[in-house]
């Protein structure tokens, strides 16, 4: 008799939602390398979390 792997549910689909001010720290963490290591952002310094919270959605 051959052992079978246990049945598992397929992974859940990723959730996509509109960002909120509470996401500012995570967004900053993703954005910071782009500011520091490339010229595509037109920014010289990584914005603070506070500044990221104040930016309008889609900016």
XYZ file of N, CA, C and O in Angstrom:
236
model
N 0.838 -1.155 0.000
C 0.000 0.000 0.000
C 0.898 1.238 0.000
O 1.862 1.336 0.749
N 0.571 2.228 -0.847
C 1.348 3.456 -0.967
C 0.687 4.560 -0.152
O -0.517 4.749 -0.210
N 1.519 5.291 0.608
C 0.986 6.400 1.400
C 0.622 7.553 0.478
O 1.334 7.840 -0.484
N -0.497 8.181 0.762
C -0.944 9.328 -0.032
C -0.804 10.607 0.785
O -0.981 10.598 1.992
N -0.472 11.674 0.100
C -0.398 12.985 0.765
C -1.796 13.392 1.202
O -2.783 13.085 0.519
N -1.909 14.051 2.332
C -3.230 14.493 2.777
C -3.819 15.509 1.802
O -3.097 16.289 1.187
N -5.113 15.469 1.657
C -5.810 16.417 0.780
C -5.741 17.805 1.420
O -5.949 17.955 2.616
N -5.406 18.792 0.625
C -5.355 20.164 1.128
C -6.194 21.057 0.235
O -6.342 20.783 -0.964
N -6.706 22.106 0.811
C -7.495 23.065 0.034
C -6.552 23.906 -0.815
O -5.412 24.158 -0.427
N -7.014 24.334 -1.968
C -6.167 25.210 -2.797
C -5.928 26.532 -2.068
O -6.739 26.944 -1.233
N -4.809 27.190 -2.357
C -4.544 28.467 -1.688
C -5.615 29.495 -2.028
O -6.168 29.491 -3.130
N -5.903 30.350 -1.085
C -6.893 31.406 -1.303
C -6.344 32.430 -2.291
O -5.142 32.690 -2.331
N -7.229 33.011 -3.067
C -6.828 34.053 -4.010
C -6.413 35.297 -3.228
O -6.991 35.596 -2.183
N -5.393 36.023 -3.700
C -4.993 37.234 -2.991
C -6.124 38.262 -3.006
O -6.866 38.362 -3.981
N -6.251 38.981 -1.929
C -7.276 40.030 -1.838
C -6.687 41.346 -2.329
O -5.585 41.718 -1.953
N -7.412 42.026 -3.160
C -7.004 43.341 -3.649
C -7.996 44.343 -3.098
O -9.203 44.152 -3.198
N -7.471 45.395 -2.489
C -8.342 46.410 -1.902
C -7.699 47.774 -2.064
O -6.523 47.895 -2.394
N -8.470 48.797 -1.820
C -7.972 50.164 -1.876
C -7.100 50.409 -0.648
O -7.461 50.019 0.466
N -5.964 51.037 -0.845
C -5.071 51.351 0.267
C -5.703 52.412 1.165
O -6.469 53.263 0.703
N -5.367 52.353 2.439
C -5.862 53.327 3.413
C -4.654 53.985 4.090
O -3.528 53.495 3.963
N -4.872 55.056 4.838
C -3.756 55.675 5.566
C -3.042 54.695 6.502
O -1.848 54.841 6.760
N -3.743 53.677 6.978
C -3.112 52.676 7.844
C -2.073 51.836 7.107
O -1.270 51.156 7.736
N -2.074 51.870 5.784
C -1.115 51.116 4.978
C 0.169 51.897 4.712
O 1.085 51.393 4.065
N 0.252 53.125 5.215
C 1.371 54.013 4.875
C 2.735 53.411 5.189
O 3.673 53.533 4.391
N 2.865 52.761 6.325
C 4.172 52.196 6.699
C 4.600 51.101 5.729
O 5.751 51.044 5.294
N 3.672 50.226 5.355
C 3.998 49.154 4.409
C 4.283 49.705 3.018
O 5.201 49.241 2.332
N 3.513 50.693 2.617
C 3.739 51.301 1.302
C 5.106 51.973 1.268
O 5.860 51.853 0.299
N 5.443 52.668 2.351
C 6.755 53.318 2.437
C 7.876 52.291 2.335
O 8.876 52.512 1.653
N 7.709 51.158 2.990
C 8.740 50.115 2.946
C 8.951 49.597 1.520
O 10.078 49.299 1.124
N 7.885 49.514 0.748
C 8.016 49.066 -0.652
C 8.572 50.175 -1.542
O 9.297 49.918 -2.495
N 8.215 51.411 -1.238
C 8.599 52.563 -2.058
C 10.039 53.019 -1.807
O 10.720 53.490 -2.725
N 10.518 52.870 -0.587
C 11.838 53.384 -0.196
C 12.971 52.913 -1.108
O 13.801 53.742 -1.521
N 13.070 51.625 -1.457
C 14.165 51.222 -2.352
C 14.107 51.910 -3.717
O 15.144 52.196 -4.310
N 12.904 52.205 -4.188
C 12.773 52.899 -5.475
C 13.340 54.310 -5.382
O 13.963 54.794 -6.325
N 13.099 54.962 -4.252
C 13.624 56.323 -4.053
C 15.139 56.285 -3.901
O 15.857 57.063 -4.534
N 15.631 55.374 -3.070
C 17.074 55.330 -2.764
C 17.918 54.817 -3.928
O 19.037 55.267 -4.124
N 17.395 53.873 -4.693
C 18.235 53.155 -5.648
C 17.954 53.443 -7.114
O 18.635 52.897 -7.983
N 16.943 54.264 -7.407
C 16.628 54.569 -8.803
C 16.318 56.051 -8.956
O 16.217 56.784 -7.973
N 16.122 56.464 -10.188
C 15.746 57.853 -10.469
C 14.306 57.966 -10.942
O 13.868 59.033 -11.358
N 13.550 56.902 -10.879
C 12.199 56.902 -11.451
C 11.164 57.637 -10.615
O 10.089 57.944 -11.116
N 11.453 57.932 -9.350
C 10.437 58.560 -8.500
C 10.505 60.083 -8.493
O 9.568 60.739 -8.050
N 11.606 60.661 -8.939
C 11.835 62.105 -8.899
C 11.897 62.627 -7.465
O 11.713 63.807 -7.229
N 12.134 61.753 -6.494
C 12.298 62.176 -5.106
C 13.740 61.893 -4.695
O 14.332 60.926 -5.134
N 14.290 62.757 -3.846
C 15.656 62.578 -3.366
C 15.707 61.862 -2.027
O 16.665 61.178 -1.726
N 14.687 62.074 -1.197
C 14.638 61.487 0.136
C 13.379 60.636 0.274
O 12.316 60.990 -0.268
N 13.497 59.565 1.023
C 12.345 58.697 1.280
C 11.356 59.463 2.151
O 11.733 59.994 3.198
N 10.104 59.561 1.738
C 9.111 60.265 2.551
C 8.893 59.560 3.888
O 9.012 58.340 3.991
N 8.545 60.335 4.904
C 8.236 59.763 6.216
C 6.887 59.045 6.151
O 6.088 59.257 5.222
N 6.633 58.214 7.147
C 5.333 57.538 7.219
C 4.232 58.587 7.317
O 3.193 58.470 6.667
N 4.464 59.625 8.094
C 3.463 60.689 8.230
C 3.148 61.322 6.881
O 1.991 61.549 6.532
N 4.185 61.608 6.107
C 3.971 62.193 4.783
C 3.233 61.222 3.868
O 2.349 61.626 3.112
N 3.575 59.955 3.938
C 2.893 58.961 3.106
C 1.397 58.903 3.454
O 0.562 58.745 2.567
N 1.069 59.030 4.745
C -0.338 59.015 5.165
C -1.113 60.196 4.594
O -2.310 60.112 4.354
N -0.415 61.320 4.400
C -1.083 62.541 3.936
C -1.232 62.607 2.419
O -1.988 63.443 1.917
N -0.549 61.755 1.711
C -0.636 61.786 0.249
C -1.998 61.262 -0.208
O -2.507 60.295 0.332
N -2.553 61.920 -1.219
C -3.856 61.447 -1.687
C -3.757 60.089 -2.377
O -2.689 59.733 -2.908
N -4.822 59.323 -2.353
C -4.811 58.012 -3.022
C -4.474 58.176 -4.507
O -4.885 59.139 -5.137
N -3.714 57.246 -5.033
C -3.357 57.268 -6.443
C -2.192 58.171 -6.780
O -1.842 58.321 -7.943
N -1.577 58.788 -5.775
C -0.455 59.680 -6.096
C 0.856 58.940 -6.012
O 0.973 57.853 -5.567
